[in-house]
Amino acid sequence: MDMDWSRLTHAYGSAADLPEFFESVGDPESADWAWEELWSSLYHQGTVYPASFAALPALTDIAAGRRPGHHRHAIALAGAIVAQEEQLHERGYVRAHYAAQLDELRASTLHRLTADAFEADDHTCLYPLECLLAFEGERTWSNRLLPASHDVECPSCSQSLEIDVHGDVSGTRRRDPQRRIIRLNHRGPTLTGVAPVAPAELPPLASRLHGMAVAAGQPVAADHLTRLFGRTTCPDCAEDFSVAEQIERYFLRPGTES
């Protein structure tokens, strides 16, 4: 890695230790340790650093098989970094500086989705799908495909809402916009459900992702996408609305951080 890493920083200061970590990911005896160090240094609790983006060429080489290391880990870390581009840079920075790497990472991710066998029928394939979207420059869904709770506002009455998208238990509740701490299992009951949309009625992006999940033998993930892009009802005014449209609107509003 012909770069003066000491001039860059990561979560723990100087990035001079990164070459050691990248060398160690190719050693079966130290790979787990090295990947943990890379994740912690380059994507510490969701935060990225100057060295994070400088590491994209090395991660691309691993993902493409040009240097030793687990390609899935390389794709996942690169995708996580790219999805947080706007923490440090203007939108489009990564494409402007690492276009070749993004194209190759996208190709490697597509290959994984079509050639690799997933170990379980769960939500596993949603991780590479998020990475694929990050490499393609999709802003909202590159880290919002997994089962989670999403803050939104009702498009009719502007009530603050929280939508849980967790399979059959998906539902919508009122949200306290002033809350600071959520205690486990003390969020309050969901008041309205989330209705899945038929696969044939999914919008283009969701239809593409759904098709990839089905082709990868991941019907659980595919079913999840029909709820994430499904519909729910405001518990206050009974307005029916698209879950995904309100997630995207809330995320893209001025002042909202990714």
PDB file of N, CA, C and O in Angstrom, residues 80-128:
ATOM      1  N   ALA A  80     -20.440   0.425   4.068  1.00  0.00           N
ATOM      2  CA  ALA A  80     -20.759   1.230   5.251  1.00  0.00           C
ATOM      3  C   ALA A  80     -20.076   2.589   5.173  1.00  0.00           C
ATOM      4  O   ALA A  80     -20.674   3.622   5.513  1.00  0.00           O
ATOM      5  N   ILE A  81     -18.825   2.610   4.735  1.00  0.00           N
ATOM      6  CA  ILE A  81     -18.084   3.872   4.625  1.00  0.00           C
ATOM      7  C   ILE A  81     -18.720   4.782   3.578  1.00  0.00           C
ATOM      8  O   ILE A  81     -18.984   5.968   3.828  1.00  0.00           O
ATOM      9  N   VAL A  82     -18.977   4.240   2.403  1.00  0.00           N
ATOM     10  CA  VAL A  82     -19.521   5.050   1.309  1.00  0.00           C
ATOM     11  C   VAL A  82     -20.890   5.622   1.678  1.00  0.00           C
ATOM     12  O   VAL A  82     -21.213   6.771   1.339  1.00  0.00           O
ATOM     13  N   ALA A  83     -21.690   4.843   2.413  1.00  0.00           N
ATOM     14  CA  ALA A  83     -23.030   5.316   2.789  1.00  0.00           C
ATOM     15  C   ALA A  83     -22.975   6.532   3.708  1.00  0.00           C
ATOM     16  O   ALA A  83     -23.950   7.282   3.807  1.00  0.00           O
ATOM     17  N   GLN A  84     -21.833   6.750   4.370  1.00  0.00           N
ATOM     18  CA  GLN A  84     -21.694   7.884   5.284  1.00  0.00           C
ATOM     19  C   GLN A  84     -20.854   9.016   4.672  1.00  0.00           C
ATOM     20  O   GLN A  84     -20.294   9.845   5.388  1.00  0.00           O
ATOM     21  N   GLU A  85     -20.810   9.056   3.368  1.00  0.00           N
ATOM     22  CA  GLU A  85     -20.008  10.057   2.659  1.00  0.00           C
ATOM     23  C   GLU A  85     -20.226  11.472   3.180  1.00  0.00           C
ATOM     24  O   GLU A  85     -19.278  12.253   3.373  1.00  0.00           O
ATOM     25  N   GLU A  86     -21.480  11.844   3.427  1.00  0.00           N
ATOM     26  CA  GLU A  86     -21.798  13.236   3.744  1.00  0.00           C
ATOM     27  C   GLU A  86     -21.445  13.636   5.169  1.00  0.00           C
ATOM     28  O   GLU A  86     -21.643  14.793   5.552  1.00  0.00           O
ATOM     29  N   GLN A  87     -20.915  12.695   5.963  1.00  0.00           N
ATOM     30  CA  GLN A  87     -20.372  13.098   7.254  1.00  0.00           C
ATOM     31  C   GLN A  87     -19.174  14.026   7.092  1.00  0.00           C
ATOM     32  O   GLN A  87     -18.983  14.951   7.871  1.00  0.00           O
ATOM     33  N   LEU A  88     -18.347  13.743   6.076  1.00  0.00           N
ATOM     34  CA  LEU A  88     -17.102  14.502   5.892  1.00  0.00           C
ATOM     35  C   LEU A  88     -17.032  15.282   4.589  1.00  0.00           C
ATOM     36  O   LEU A  88     -16.263  16.239   4.488  1.00  0.00           O
ATOM     37  N   HIS A  89     -17.811  14.870   3.597  1.00  0.00           N
ATOM     38  CA  HIS A  89     -17.640  15.431   2.257  1.00  0.00           C
ATOM     39  C   HIS A  89     -18.976  15.833   1.649  1.00  0.00           C
ATOM     40  O   HIS A  89     -20.037  15.400   2.091  1.00  0.00           O
ATOM     41  N   GLU A  90     -18.887  16.633   0.615  1.00  0.00           N
ATOM     42  CA  GLU A  90     -20.068  16.942  -0.174  1.00  0.00           C
ATOM     43  C   GLU A  90     -20.508  15.695  -0.918  1.00  0.00           C
ATOM     44  O   GLU A  90     -19.686  14.837  -1.269  1.00  0.00           O
ATOM     45  N   ARG A  91     -21.798  15.616  -1.163  1.00  0.00           N
ATOM     46  CA  ARG A  91     -22.321  14.490  -1.921  1.00  0.00           C
ATOM     47  C   ARG A  91     -21.661  14.454  -3.300  1.00  0.00           C
ATOM     48  O   ARG A  91     -21.560  15.470  -3.994  1.00  0.00           O
ATOM     49  N   GLY A  92     -21.187  13.289  -3.696  1.00  0.00           N
ATOM     50  CA  GLY A  92     -20.499  13.125  -4.968  1.00  0.00           C
ATOM     51  C   GLY A  92     -18.987  13.044  -4.837  1.00  0.00           C
ATOM     52  O   GLY A  92     -18.300  12.734  -5.825  1.00  0.00           O
ATOM     53  N   TYR A  93     -18.465  13.281  -3.639  1.00  0.00           N
ATOM     54  CA  TYR A  93     -17.014  13.249  -3.427  1.00  0.00           C
ATOM     55  C   TYR A  93     -16.442  11.877  -3.764  1.00  0.00           C
ATOM     56  O   TYR A  93     -15.417  11.766  -4.456  1.00  0.00           O
ATOM     57  N   VAL A  94     -17.072  10.818  -3.252  1.00  0.00           N
ATOM     58  CA  VAL A  94     -16.524   9.478  -3.458  1.00  0.00           C
ATOM     59  C   VAL A  94     -16.540   9.119  -4.937  1.00  0.00           C
ATOM     60  O   VAL A  94     -15.573   8.566  -5.473  1.00  0.00           O
ATOM     61  N   ARG A  95     -17.624   9.433  -5.626  1.00  0.00           N
ATOM     62  CA  ARG A  95     -17.690   9.146  -7.060  1.00  0.00           C
ATOM     63  C   ARG A  95     -16.613   9.915  -7.815  1.00  0.00           C
ATOM     64  O   ARG A  95     -15.996   9.396  -8.745  1.00  0.00           O
ATOM     65  N   ALA A  96     -16.354  11.158  -7.405  1.00  0.00           N
ATOM     66  CA  ALA A  96     -15.358  11.970  -8.092  1.00  0.00           C
ATOM     67  C   ALA A  96     -13.939  11.451  -7.877  1.00  0.00           C
ATOM     68  O   ALA A  96     -13.088  11.558  -8.765  1.00  0.00           O
ATOM     69  N   HIS A  97     -13.668  10.889  -6.703  1.00  0.00           N
ATOM     70  CA  HIS A  97     -12.308  10.479  -6.365  1.00  0.00           C
ATOM     71  C   HIS A  97     -12.066   8.975  -6.475  1.00  0.00           C
ATOM     72  O   HIS A  97     -10.904   8.548  -6.580  1.00  0.00           O
ATOM     73  N   TYR A  98     -13.143   8.180  -6.431  1.00  0.00           N
ATOM     74  CA  TYR A  98     -12.974   6.728  -6.409  1.00  0.00           C
ATOM     75  C   TYR A  98     -13.949   6.050  -7.370  1.00  0.00           C
ATOM     76  O   TYR A  98     -14.508   4.999  -7.068  1.00  0.00           O
ATOM     77  N   ALA A  99     -14.129   6.620  -8.538  1.00  0.00           N
ATOM     78  CA  ALA A  99     -15.099   6.083  -9.496  1.00  0.00           C
ATOM     79  C   ALA A  99     -14.783   4.639  -9.878  1.00  0.00           C
ATOM     80  O   ALA A  99     -15.674   3.783  -9.923  1.00  0.00           O
ATOM     81  N   ALA A 100     -13.527   4.356 -10.159  1.00  0.00           N
ATOM     82  CA  ALA A 100     -13.157   3.001 -10.572  1.00  0.00           C
ATOM     83  C   ALA A 100     -13.426   1.997  -9.455  1.00  0.00           C
ATOM     84  O   ALA A 100     -13.912   0.884  -9.706  1.00  0.00           O
ATOM     85  N   GLN A 101     -13.123   2.389  -8.231  1.00  0.00           N
ATOM     86  CA  GLN A 101     -13.363   1.497  -7.100  1.00  0.00           C
ATOM     87  C   GLN A 101     -14.847   1.254  -6.888  1.00  0.00           C
ATOM     88  O   GLN A 101     -15.274   0.115  -6.630  1.00  0.00           O
ATOM     89  N   LEU A 102     -15.662   2.301  -6.997  1.00  0.00           N
ATOM     90  CA  LEU A 102     -17.106   2.125  -6.829  1.00  0.00           C
ATOM     91  C   LEU A 102     -17.666   1.172  -7.875  1.00  0.00           C
ATOM     92  O   LEU A 102     -18.492   0.301  -7.562  1.00  0.00           O
ATOM     93  N   ASP A 103     -17.222   1.314  -9.112  1.00  0.00           N
ATOM     94  CA  ASP A 103     -17.710   0.435 -10.171  1.00  0.00           C
ATOM     95  C   ASP A 103     -17.305  -1.012  -9.909  1.00  0.00           C
ATOM     96  O   ASP A 103     -18.087  -1.953 -10.114  1.00  0.00           O
ATOM     97  N   GLU A 104     -16.083  -1.198  -9.430  1.00  0.00           N
ATOM     98  CA  GLU A 104     -15.617  -2.553  -9.175  1.00  0.00           C
ATOM     99  C   GLU A 104     -16.297  -3.149  -7.940  1.00  0.00           C
ATOM    100  O   GLU A 104     -16.621  -4.342  -7.911  1.00  0.00           O
ATOM    101  N   LEU A 105     -16.496  -2.330  -6.933  1.00  0.00           N
ATOM    102  CA  LEU A 105     -17.207  -2.804  -5.743  1.00  0.00           C
ATOM    103  C   LEU A 105     -18.642  -3.188  -6.085  1.00  0.00           C
ATOM    104  O   LEU A 105     -19.172  -4.181  -5.579  1.00  0.00           O
ATOM    105  N   ARG A 106     -19.264  -2.406  -6.948  1.00  0.00           N
ATOM    106  CA  ARG A 106     -20.626  -2.738  -7.385  1.00  0.00           C
ATOM    107  C   ARG A 106     -20.632  -4.087  -8.098  1.00  0.00           C
ATOM    108  O   ARG A 106     -21.496  -4.937  -7.837  1.00  0.00           O
ATOM    109  N   ALA A 107     -19.670  -4.295  -8.995  1.00  0.00           N
ATOM    110  CA  ALA A 107     -19.606  -5.558  -9.728  1.00  0.00           C
ATOM    111  C   ALA A 107     -19.359  -6.728  -8.784  1.00  0.00           C
ATOM    112  O   ALA A 107     -19.957  -7.805  -8.934  1.00  0.00           O
ATOM    113  N   SER A 108     -18.494  -6.538  -7.802  1.00  0.00           N
ATOM    114  CA  SER A 108     -18.213  -7.598  -6.837  1.00  0.00           C
ATOM    115  C   SER A 108     -19.439  -7.926  -6.002  1.00  0.00           C
ATOM    116  O   SER A 108     -19.703  -9.092  -5.682  1.00  0.00           O
ATOM    117  N   THR A 109     -20.206  -6.897  -5.656  1.00  0.00           N
ATOM    118  CA  THR A 109     -21.416  -7.110  -4.857  1.00  0.00           C
ATOM    119  C   THR A 109     -22.463  -7.862  -5.666  1.00  0.00           C
ATOM    120  O   THR A 109     -23.115  -8.784  -5.154  1.00  0.00           O
ATOM    121  N   LEU A 110     -22.646  -7.477  -6.912  1.00  0.00           N
ATOM    122  CA  LEU A 110     -23.586  -8.194  -7.768  1.00  0.00           C
ATOM    123  C   LEU A 110     -23.181  -9.653  -7.932  1.00  0.00           C
ATOM    124  O   LEU A 110     -24.030 -10.547  -7.923  1.00  0.00           O
ATOM    125  N   HIS A 111     -21.887  -9.885  -8.050  1.00  0.00           N
ATOM    126  CA  HIS A 111     -21.408 -11.263  -8.175  1.00  0.00           C
ATOM    127  C   HIS A 111     -21.734 -12.053  -6.915  1.00  0.00           C
ATOM    128  O   HIS A 111     -22.186 -13.211  -6.994  1.00  0.00           O
ATOM    129  N   ARG A 112     -21.550 -11.440  -5.771  1.00  0.00           N
ATOM    130  CA  ARG A 112     -21.861 -12.129  -4.517  1.00  0.00           C
ATOM    131  C   ARG A 112     -23.337 -12.468  -4.434  1.00  0.00           C
ATOM    132  O   ARG A 112     -23.735 -13.554  -4.023  1.00  0.00           O
ATOM    133  N   LEU A 113     -24.175 -11.539  -4.837  1.00  0.00           N
ATOM    134  CA  LEU A 113     -25.623 -11.761  -4.753  1.00  0.00           C
ATOM    135  C   LEU A 113     -26.094 -12.870  -5.676  1.00  0.00           C
ATOM    136  O   LEU A 113     -27.079 -13.557  -5.384  1.00  0.00           O
ATOM    137  N   THR A 114     -25.401 -13.064  -6.778  1.00  0.00           N
ATOM    138  CA  THR A 114     -25.848 -14.066  -7.752  1.00  0.00           C
ATOM    139  C   THR A 114     -25.088 -15.386  -7.667  1.00  0.00           C
ATOM    140  O   THR A 114     -25.622 -16.425  -8.055  1.00  0.00           O
ATOM    141  N   ALA A 115     -23.857 -15.348  -7.160  1.00  0.00           N
ATOM    142  CA  ALA A 115     -23.023 -16.551  -7.183  1.00  0.00           C
ATOM    143  C   ALA A 115     -22.869 -17.207  -5.826  1.00  0.00           C
ATOM    144  O   ALA A 115     -22.675 -18.418  -5.740  1.00  0.00           O
ATOM    145  N   ASP A 116     -22.937 -16.430  -4.742  1.00  0.00           N
ATOM    146  CA  ASP A 116     -22.713 -16.984  -3.412  1.00  0.00           C
ATOM    147  C   ASP A 116     -23.999 -17.546  -2.828  1.00  0.00           C
ATOM    148  O   ASP A 116     -25.080 -16.983  -3.009  1.00  0.00           O
ATOM    149  N   ALA A 117     -23.880 -18.635  -2.121  1.00  0.00           N
ATOM    150  CA  ALA A 117     -25.030 -19.219  -1.425  1.00  0.00           C
ATOM    151  C   ALA A 117     -25.117 -18.627  -0.028  1.00  0.00           C
ATOM    152  O   ALA A 117     -24.127 -18.600   0.702  1.00  0.00           O
ATOM    153  N   PHE A 118     -26.287 -18.134   0.338  1.00  0.00           N
ATOM    154  CA  PHE A 118     -26.484 -17.600   1.682  1.00  0.00           C
ATOM    155  C   PHE A 118     -26.771 -18.750   2.643  1.00  0.00           C
ATOM    156  O   PHE A 118     -27.443 -19.722   2.296  1.00  0.00           O
ATOM    157  N   GLU A 119     -26.259 -18.626   3.860  1.00  0.00           N
ATOM    158  CA  GLU A 119     -26.329 -19.725   4.809  1.00  0.00           C
ATOM    159  C   GLU A 119     -27.727 -19.925   5.372  1.00  0.00           C
ATOM    160  O   GLU A 119     -28.070 -21.012   5.825  1.00  0.00           O
ATOM    161  N   ALA A 120     -28.546 -18.895   5.402  1.00  0.00           N
ATOM    162  CA  ALA A 120     -29.873 -19.015   6.008  1.00  0.00           C
ATOM    163  C   ALA A 120     -30.856 -18.138   5.255  1.00  0.00           C
ATOM    164  O   ALA A 120     -30.479 -17.172   4.605  1.00  0.00           O
ATOM    165  N   ASP A 121     -32.111 -18.529   5.338  1.00  0.00           N
ATOM    166  CA  ASP A 121     -33.164 -17.699   4.753  1.00  0.00           C
ATOM    167  C   ASP A 121     -33.619 -16.719   5.827  1.00  0.00           C
ATOM    168  O   ASP A 121     -34.498 -16.995   6.624  1.00  0.00           O
ATOM    169  N   ASP A 122     -32.956 -15.571   5.852  1.00  0.00           N
ATOM    170  CA  ASP A 122     -33.301 -14.540   6.832  1.00  0.00           C
ATOM    171  C   ASP A 122     -33.147 -13.187   6.143  1.00  0.00           C
ATOM    172  O   ASP A 122     -33.549 -13.034   5.006  1.00  0.00           O
ATOM    173  N   HIS A 123     -32.551 -12.235   6.811  1.00  0.00           N
ATOM    174  CA  HIS A 123     -32.373 -10.916   6.215  1.00  0.00           C
ATOM    175  C   HIS A 123     -30.941 -10.693   5.737  1.00  0.00           C
ATOM    176  O   HIS A 123     -30.555  -9.569   5.436  1.00  0.00           O
ATOM    177  N   THR A 124     -30.160 -11.771   5.636  1.00  0.00           N
ATOM    178  CA  THR A 124     -28.731 -11.639   5.350  1.00  0.00           C
ATOM    179  C   THR A 124     -28.450 -10.907   4.051  1.00  0.00           C
ATOM    180  O   THR A 124     -27.535 -10.086   3.976  1.00  0.00           O
ATOM    181  N   CYS A 125     -29.237 -11.169   3.029  1.00  0.00           N
ATOM    182  CA  CYS A 125     -28.932 -10.559   1.731  1.00  0.00           C
ATOM    183  C   CYS A 125     -29.233  -9.068   1.704  1.00  0.00           C
ATOM    184  O   CYS A 125     -28.829  -8.379   0.764  1.00  0.00           O
ATOM    185  N   LEU A 126     -29.915  -8.548   2.727  1.00  0.00           N
ATOM    186  CA  LEU A 126     -30.171  -7.113   2.769  1.00  0.00           C
ATOM    187  C   LEU A 126     -28.882  -6.318   2.976  1.00  0.00           C
ATOM    188  O   LEU A 126     -28.782  -5.171   2.545  1.00  0.00           O
ATOM    189  N   TYR A 127     -27.880  -6.924   3.620  1.00  0.00           N
ATOM    190  CA  TYR A 127     -26.604  -6.236   3.818  1.00  0.00           C
ATOM    191  C   TYR A 127     -25.922  -5.945   2.485  1.00  0.00           C
ATOM    192  O   TYR A 127     -25.561  -4.787   2.218  1.00  0.00           O
ATOM    193  N   PRO A 128     -25.704  -6.946   1.625  1.00  0.00           N
ATOM    194  CA  PRO A 128     -25.095  -6.614   0.329  1.00  0.00           C
ATOM    195  C   PRO A 128     -25.991  -5.745  -0.545  1.00  0.00           C
ATOM    196  O   PRO A 128     -25.484  -4.968  -1.362  1.00  0.00           O
TER     197      PRO A 128
END
